[in-house]
Amino acid sequence: MRINLVVTDVGMPKLSGTDLYKAARAAGITIPFLFMSAYPPRELRETRQLDPMLPILYKTWTMVEFAIRVREALDQSVARAALHGRTVLLVDDDTQTRAVLFARLKAAGCTILEAAETETALRLFREERPDIVLTDLVLPGRAGASFIEVIRREAPEQPVVAISGSLVADRDVRLEEARRLGATCALPKPFTTTQLMEACQAALVERIKGG
């Protein structure tokens, strides 16, 4: 029998849903998980050590909410499969944000190259030619939009996903500028793991179409 989805409570006796998930991933099992929980997101992150951006169904829920979360978990699984084995250049000057994104991409089977500013990012891009560039738009040194412009000149078909934070006053303007300069996809923060995976997958699909 093929299992397409595991639906589990986070808190259970003997083996918690979190421990089951970690054991599955450690064994190389990539079946998607949908977690159920009455814990708030902060406790899931700090006490249960579960990324709240994973598909989670908070108690109590309706059947419509359940169906939406099941679809989200399955869609995320498809996107993860498309990214498995890909190399991602991750550019963000915020250490915490970079660590969270690193963990999510690593869980999808990606190899990640990291940079906190554009000079290092450009060097890594030229040396490694990653499958995807995932870059913030507010960076020290050269602005993220300018970084995208350089990439587009040097590698016209390079998949680029631009991201920008909700605390940036002109976030939407920056994202639109990034699209104009050649970003394949643009994501406003905060975003879910599913949205991140789908944006990266879409960037790859656009490269194939363009090629």
PDB file of C-alpha atoms in Angstrom:
ATOM      1  CA  MET A   1       0.000   0.000   0.000  1.00  0.00           C
ATOM      2  CA  ARG A   2       1.331   3.412  -0.946  1.00  0.00           C
ATOM      3  CA  ILE A   3       0.979   6.182   1.659  1.00  0.00           C
ATOM      4  CA  ASN A   4       0.520   9.640   0.121  1.00  0.00           C
ATOM      5  CA  LEU A   5       0.044  11.692   3.283  1.00  0.00           C
ATOM      6  CA  VAL A   6       0.559  11.327   7.039  1.00  0.00           C
ATOM      7  CA  VAL A   7      -1.942  13.203   9.224  1.00  0.00           C
ATOM      8  CA  THR A   8      -0.799  13.264  12.844  1.00  0.00           C
ATOM      9  CA  ASP A   9      -1.330  15.131  16.085  1.00  0.00           C
ATOM     10  CA  VAL A  10       1.740  17.000  17.303  1.00  0.00           C
ATOM     11  CA  GLY A  11       1.353  15.899  20.927  1.00  0.00           C
ATOM     12  CA  MET A  12       0.963  12.145  21.417  1.00  0.00           C
ATOM     13  CA  PRO A  13       2.133   9.655  24.093  1.00  0.00           C
ATOM     14  CA  LYS A  14       5.390   7.749  23.581  1.00  0.00           C
ATOM     15  CA  LEU A  15       6.138   9.075  20.064  1.00  0.00           C
ATOM     16  CA  SER A  16       4.988  12.588  19.250  1.00  0.00           C
ATOM     17  CA  GLY A  17       4.017  13.713  15.774  1.00  0.00           C
ATOM     18  CA  THR A  18       7.150  15.884  15.754  1.00  0.00           C
ATOM     19  CA  ASP A  19       9.375  12.891  16.587  1.00  0.00           C
ATOM     20  CA  LEU A  20       7.643  10.797  13.918  1.00  0.00           C
ATOM     21  CA  TYR A  21       8.297  13.518  11.329  1.00  0.00           C
ATOM     22  CA  LYS A  22      11.967  13.842  12.311  1.00  0.00           C
ATOM     23  CA  ALA A  23      12.462  10.074  12.280  1.00  0.00           C
ATOM     24  CA  ALA A  24      10.902   9.827   8.823  1.00  0.00           C
ATOM     25  CA  ARG A  25      13.085  12.584   7.434  1.00  0.00           C
ATOM     26  CA  ALA A  26      16.211  11.109   9.040  1.00  0.00           C
ATOM     27  CA  ALA A  27      15.402   7.801   7.315  1.00  0.00           C
ATOM     28  CA  GLY A  28      15.050   9.560   3.960  1.00  0.00           C
ATOM     29  CA  ILE A  29      11.261   9.174   3.861  1.00  0.00           C
ATOM     30  CA  THR A  30       9.745  12.166   2.065  1.00  0.00           C
ATOM     31  CA  ILE A  31       6.033  11.455   2.539  1.00  0.00           C
ATOM     32  CA  PRO A  32       4.246  14.765   3.236  1.00  0.00           C
ATOM     33  CA  PHE A  33       2.962  15.412   6.754  1.00  0.00           C
ATOM     34  CA  LEU A  34      -0.072  17.363   7.920  1.00  0.00           C
ATOM     35  CA  PHE A  35       0.054  18.197  11.624  1.00  0.00           C
ATOM     36  CA  MET A  36      -2.884  18.787  13.937  1.00  0.00           C
ATOM     37  CA  SER A  37      -2.362  20.868  17.059  1.00  0.00           C
ATOM     38  CA  ALA A  38      -3.979  22.958  19.766  1.00  0.00           C
ATOM     39  CA  TYR A  39      -0.614  24.571  20.544  1.00  0.00           C
ATOM     40  CA  PRO A  40      -0.039  28.175  19.375  1.00  0.00           C
ATOM     41  CA  PRO A  41       2.647  28.741  16.695  1.00  0.00           C
ATOM     42  CA  ARG A  42       5.177  30.129  19.187  1.00  0.00           C
ATOM     43  CA  GLU A  43       5.022  27.020  21.364  1.00  0.00           C
ATOM     44  CA  LEU A  44       5.288  24.779  18.324  1.00  0.00           C
ATOM     45  CA  ARG A  45       8.468  26.592  17.347  1.00  0.00           C
ATOM     46  CA  GLU A  46      10.120  26.987  20.755  1.00  0.00           C
ATOM     47  CA  THR A  47       8.932  23.964  22.767  1.00  0.00           C
ATOM     48  CA  ARG A  48       7.928  21.393  20.173  1.00  0.00           C
ATOM     49  CA  GLN A  49      10.669  22.443  17.724  1.00  0.00           C
ATOM     50  CA  LEU A  50       8.317  22.289  14.763  1.00  0.00           C
ATOM     51  CA  ASP A  51       8.421  24.840  11.976  1.00  0.00           C
ATOM     52  CA  PRO A  52       4.989  26.572  12.109  1.00  0.00           C
ATOM     53  CA  MET A  53       5.264  27.129   8.352  1.00  0.00           C
ATOM     54  CA  LEU A  54       4.749  23.402   7.752  1.00  0.00           C
ATOM     55  CA  PRO A  55       1.125  22.455   6.967  1.00  0.00           C
ATOM     56  CA  ILE A  56      -0.640  22.644  10.339  1.00  0.00           C
ATOM     57  CA  LEU A  57      -4.321  22.318  11.166  1.00  0.00           C
ATOM     58  CA  TYR A  58      -5.131  24.209  14.351  1.00  0.00           C
ATOM     59  CA  LYS A  59      -7.918  22.794  16.515  1.00  0.00           C
ATOM     60  CA  THR A  60     -10.808  23.163  16.173  1.00  0.00           C
ATOM     61  CA  TRP A  61     -11.346  23.110  12.409  1.00  0.00           C
ATOM     62  CA  THR A  62     -14.066  22.712   9.810  1.00  0.00           C
ATOM     63  CA  MET A  63     -14.108  20.128   7.029  1.00  0.00           C
ATOM     64  CA  VAL A  64     -13.391  22.906   4.546  1.00  0.00           C
ATOM     65  CA  GLU A  65     -10.296  23.917   6.497  1.00  0.00           C
ATOM     66  CA  PHE A  66      -9.223  20.264   6.655  1.00  0.00           C
ATOM     67  CA  ALA A  67      -9.574  19.886   2.873  1.00  0.00           C
ATOM     68  CA  ILE A  68      -7.571  23.083   2.270  1.00  0.00           C
ATOM     69  CA  ARG A  69      -4.718  21.908   4.513  1.00  0.00           C
ATOM     70  CA  VAL A  70      -4.650  18.466   2.896  1.00  0.00           C
ATOM     71  CA  ARG A  71      -4.332  20.089  -0.526  1.00  0.00           C
ATOM     72  CA  GLU A  72      -1.618  22.418   0.780  1.00  0.00           C
ATOM     73  CA  ALA A  73       0.386  19.487   2.171  1.00  0.00           C
ATOM     74  CA  LEU A  74       0.118  17.526  -1.095  1.00  0.00           C
ATOM     75  CA  ASP A  75       0.973  20.562  -3.243  1.00  0.00           C
ATOM     76  CA  GLN A  76       4.001  21.258  -1.063  1.00  0.00           C
ATOM     77  CA  SER A  77       5.124  17.676  -1.583  1.00  0.00           C
ATOM     78  CA  VAL A  78       4.954  18.039  -5.378  1.00  0.00           C
ATOM     79  CA  ALA A  79       6.963  21.268  -5.255  1.00  0.00           C
ATOM     80  CA  ARG A  80       9.552  19.698  -2.938  1.00  0.00           C
ATOM     81  CA  ALA A  81      10.008  16.802  -5.365  1.00  0.00           C
ATOM     82  CA  ALA A  82      10.718  19.263  -8.186  1.00  0.00           C
ATOM     83  CA  LEU A  83      13.401  20.957  -6.079  1.00  0.00           C
ATOM     84  CA  HIS A  84      15.123  17.818  -4.831  1.00  0.00           C
ATOM     85  CA  GLY A  85      18.796  17.811  -5.859  1.00  0.00           C
ATOM     86  CA  ARG A  86      18.735  21.449  -7.009  1.00  0.00           C
ATOM     87  CA  THR A  87      21.298  24.037  -5.942  1.00  0.00           C
ATOM     88  CA  VAL A  88      19.918  27.292  -4.528  1.00  0.00           C
ATOM     89  CA  LEU A  89      21.898  30.475  -3.968  1.00  0.00           C
ATOM     90  CA  LEU A  90      20.266  32.057  -0.896  1.00  0.00           C
ATOM     91  CA  VAL A  91      21.000  35.769  -0.415  1.00  0.00           C
ATOM     92  CA  ASP A  92      19.724  37.555   2.706  1.00  0.00           C
ATOM     93  CA  ASP A  93      21.568  39.716   5.219  1.00  0.00           C
ATOM     94  CA  ASP A  94      19.263  38.742   8.100  1.00  0.00           C
ATOM     95  CA  THR A  95      20.850  35.748   9.845  1.00  0.00           C
ATOM     96  CA  GLN A  96      17.604  34.439  11.331  1.00  0.00           C
ATOM     97  CA  THR A  97      15.680  34.690   8.056  1.00  0.00           C
ATOM     98  CA  ARG A  98      18.503  32.998   6.205  1.00  0.00           C
ATOM     99  CA  ALA A  99      18.580  30.150   8.761  1.00  0.00           C
ATOM    100  CA  VAL A 100      14.818  29.553   8.419  1.00  0.00           C
ATOM    101  CA  LEU A 101      14.953  29.535   4.619  1.00  0.00           C
ATOM    102  CA  PHE A 102      18.044  27.311   4.691  1.00  0.00           C
ATOM    103  CA  ALA A 103      16.185  24.743   6.817  1.00  0.00           C
ATOM    104  CA  ARG A 104      13.140  24.726   4.525  1.00  0.00           C
ATOM    105  CA  LEU A 105      15.186  24.340   1.357  1.00  0.00           C
ATOM    106  CA  LYS A 106      17.392  21.692   2.957  1.00  0.00           C
ATOM    107  CA  ALA A 107      14.274  19.716   3.911  1.00  0.00           C
ATOM    108  CA  ALA A 108      13.294  19.779   0.226  1.00  0.00           C
ATOM    109  CA  GLY A 109      16.595  18.132  -0.701  1.00  0.00           C
ATOM    110  CA  CYS A 110      18.326  21.261  -2.007  1.00  0.00           C
ATOM    111  CA  THR A 111      22.008  22.127  -1.814  1.00  0.00           C
ATOM    112  CA  ILE A 112      22.243  25.693  -0.496  1.00  0.00           C
ATOM    113  CA  LEU A 113      24.884  28.329  -1.101  1.00  0.00           C
ATOM    114  CA  GLU A 114      24.639  31.272   1.326  1.00  0.00           C
ATOM    115  CA  ALA A 115      25.534  34.939   1.052  1.00  0.00           C
ATOM    116  CA  ALA A 116      24.737  37.947   3.258  1.00  0.00           C
ATOM    117  CA  GLU A 117      25.608  40.596   0.669  1.00  0.00           C
ATOM    118  CA  THR A 118      25.739  40.909  -3.097  1.00  0.00           C
ATOM    119  CA  GLU A 119      29.497  40.851  -3.680  1.00  0.00           C
ATOM    120  CA  THR A 120      29.767  37.366  -2.166  1.00  0.00           C
ATOM    121  CA  ALA A 121      26.545  36.386  -3.928  1.00  0.00           C
ATOM    122  CA  LEU A 122      27.914  37.444  -7.322  1.00  0.00           C
ATOM    123  CA  ARG A 123      31.110  35.483  -6.751  1.00  0.00           C
ATOM    124  CA  LEU A 124      29.165  32.356  -5.801  1.00  0.00           C
ATOM    125  CA  PHE A 125      26.810  32.819  -8.731  1.00  0.00           C
ATOM    126  CA  ARG A 126      29.680  33.076 -11.231  1.00  0.00           C
ATOM    127  CA  GLU A 127      31.592  30.146  -9.729  1.00  0.00           C
ATOM    128  CA  GLU A 128      28.725  27.729  -9.053  1.00  0.00           C
ATOM    129  CA  ARG A 129      25.922  28.647 -11.498  1.00  0.00           C
ATOM    130  CA  PRO A 130      23.104  27.545  -9.150  1.00  0.00           C
ATOM    131  CA  ASP A 131      19.761  26.253 -10.418  1.00  0.00           C
ATOM    132  CA  ILE A 132      17.871  29.006  -8.549  1.00  0.00           C
ATOM    133  CA  VAL A 133      18.793  32.359  -7.034  1.00  0.00           C
ATOM    134  CA  LEU A 134      16.639  33.330  -4.037  1.00  0.00           C
ATOM    135  CA  THR A 135      17.449  36.887  -3.011  1.00  0.00           C
ATOM    136  CA  ASP A 136      16.179  39.570  -0.675  1.00  0.00           C
ATOM    137  CA  LEU A 137      15.884  43.034  -2.213  1.00  0.00           C
ATOM    138  CA  VAL A 138      17.224  45.033   0.739  1.00  0.00           C
ATOM    139  CA  LEU A 139      20.906  44.148   1.061  1.00  0.00           C
ATOM    140  CA  PRO A 140      24.138  45.857   2.137  1.00  0.00           C
ATOM    141  CA  GLY A 141      26.285  47.099  -0.736  1.00  0.00           C
ATOM    142  CA  ARG A 142      24.656  46.629  -4.130  1.00  0.00           C
ATOM    143  CA  ALA A 143      20.842  46.604  -3.901  1.00  0.00           C
ATOM    144  CA  GLY A 144      19.039  43.348  -4.570  1.00  0.00           C
ATOM    145  CA  ALA A 145      17.356  44.750  -7.669  1.00  0.00           C
ATOM    146  CA  SER A 146      20.734  45.738  -9.098  1.00  0.00           C
ATOM    147  CA  PHE A 147      22.019  42.240  -8.304  1.00  0.00           C
ATOM    148  CA  ILE A 148      19.137  40.762 -10.306  1.00  0.00           C
ATOM    149  CA  GLU A 149      19.945  43.079 -13.199  1.00  0.00           C
ATOM    150  CA  VAL A 150      23.555  41.809 -13.302  1.00  0.00           C
ATOM    151  CA  ILE A 151      22.404  38.185 -13.195  1.00  0.00           C
ATOM    152  CA  ARG A 152      19.951  38.781 -16.017  1.00  0.00           C
ATOM    153  CA  ARG A 153      22.695  40.298 -18.204  1.00  0.00           C
ATOM    154  CA  GLU A 154      25.096  37.426 -17.552  1.00  0.00           C
ATOM    155  CA  ALA A 155      22.564  34.569 -17.608  1.00  0.00           C
ATOM    156  CA  PRO A 156      19.280  35.549 -19.292  1.00  0.00           C
ATOM    157  CA  GLU A 157      17.534  32.247 -18.475  1.00  0.00           C
ATOM    158  CA  GLN A 158      18.600  32.079 -14.813  1.00  0.00           C
ATOM    159  CA  PRO A 159      15.638  31.396 -12.458  1.00  0.00           C
ATOM    160  CA  VAL A 160      15.486  34.184  -9.863  1.00  0.00           C
ATOM    161  CA  VAL A 161      13.036  34.476  -6.954  1.00  0.00           C
ATOM    162  CA  ALA A 162      12.981  37.895  -5.282  1.00  0.00           C
ATOM    163  CA  ILE A 163      11.707  38.373  -1.714  1.00  0.00           C
ATOM    164  CA  SER A 164      11.055  41.478   0.356  1.00  0.00           C
ATOM    165  CA  GLY A 165       9.886  42.029   3.943  1.00  0.00           C
ATOM    166  CA  SER A 166       6.591  43.363   5.231  1.00  0.00           C
ATOM    167  CA  LEU A 167       8.431  46.012   7.290  1.00  0.00           C
ATOM    168  CA  VAL A 168       9.842  47.619   4.150  1.00  0.00           C
ATOM    169  CA  ALA A 169       7.646  50.643   3.387  1.00  0.00           C
ATOM    170  CA  ASP A 170       7.881  50.331  -0.394  1.00  0.00           C
ATOM    171  CA  ARG A 171       7.889  46.526  -0.481  1.00  0.00           C
ATOM    172  CA  ASP A 172       5.388  46.174  -3.331  1.00  0.00           C
ATOM    173  CA  VAL A 173       7.209  48.781  -5.412  1.00  0.00           C
ATOM    174  CA  ARG A 174      10.494  46.946  -4.889  1.00  0.00           C
ATOM    175  CA  LEU A 175       8.967  43.618  -5.880  1.00  0.00           C
ATOM    176  CA  GLU A 176       7.451  45.107  -9.016  1.00  0.00           C
ATOM    177  CA  GLU A 177      10.822  46.647  -9.899  1.00  0.00           C
ATOM    178  CA  ALA A 178      12.453  43.243  -9.398  1.00  0.00           C
ATOM    179  CA  ARG A 179       9.975  41.685 -11.840  1.00  0.00           C
ATOM    180  CA  ARG A 180      10.678  44.427 -14.370  1.00  0.00           C
ATOM    181  CA  LEU A 181      14.419  43.805 -14.078  1.00  0.00           C
ATOM    182  CA  GLY A 182      13.983  40.090 -14.675  1.00  0.00           C
ATOM    183  CA  ALA A 183      13.037  38.270 -11.482  1.00  0.00           C
ATOM    184  CA  THR A 184      11.104  35.147 -12.472  1.00  0.00           C
ATOM    185  CA  CYS A 185       8.950  35.287  -9.319  1.00  0.00           C
ATOM    186  CA  ALA A 186       8.520  37.785  -6.480  1.00  0.00           C
ATOM    187  CA  LEU A 187       7.370  36.888  -2.959  1.00  0.00           C
ATOM    188  CA  PRO A 188       6.293  39.320  -0.238  1.00  0.00           C
ATOM    189  CA  LYS A 189       7.292  38.317   3.301  1.00  0.00           C
ATOM    190  CA  PRO A 190       5.986  36.603   5.293  1.00  0.00           C
ATOM    191  CA  PHE A 191       5.292  33.570   3.130  1.00  0.00           C
ATOM    192  CA  THR A 192       4.566  29.922   3.832  1.00  0.00           C
ATOM    193  CA  THR A 193       6.818  27.017   2.998  1.00  0.00           C
ATOM    194  CA  THR A 194       4.341  25.986   0.296  1.00  0.00           C
ATOM    195  CA  GLN A 195       4.507  29.450  -1.306  1.00  0.00           C
ATOM    196  CA  LEU A 196       8.315  29.325  -1.229  1.00  0.00           C
ATOM    197  CA  MET A 197       8.434  25.861  -2.806  1.00  0.00           C
ATOM    198  CA  GLU A 198       5.882  26.779  -5.457  1.00  0.00           C
ATOM    199  CA  ALA A 199       7.719  30.002  -6.372  1.00  0.00           C
ATOM    200  CA  CYS A 200      10.998  28.122  -6.799  1.00  0.00           C
ATOM    201  CA  GLN A 201       9.256  25.430  -8.832  1.00  0.00           C
ATOM    202  CA  ALA A 202       7.577  28.073 -11.013  1.00  0.00           C
ATOM    203  CA  ALA A 203      10.947  29.726 -11.617  1.00  0.00           C
ATOM    204  CA  LEU A 204      12.352  26.435 -12.868  1.00  0.00           C
ATOM    205  CA  VAL A 205       9.348  25.850 -15.123  1.00  0.00           C
ATOM    206  CA  GLU A 206       9.754  29.305 -16.658  1.00  0.00           C
ATOM    207  CA  ARG A 207      13.396  28.535 -17.427  1.00  0.00           C
ATOM    208  CA  ILE A 208      12.355  25.335 -19.225  1.00  0.00           C
ATOM    209  CA  LYS A 209       9.749  27.241 -21.236  1.00  0.00           C
ATOM    210  CA  GLY A 210      12.262  29.925 -22.088  1.00  0.00           C
ATOM    211  CA  GLY A 211      14.841  27.337 -23.113  1.00  0.00           C
TER     212      GLY A 211
END
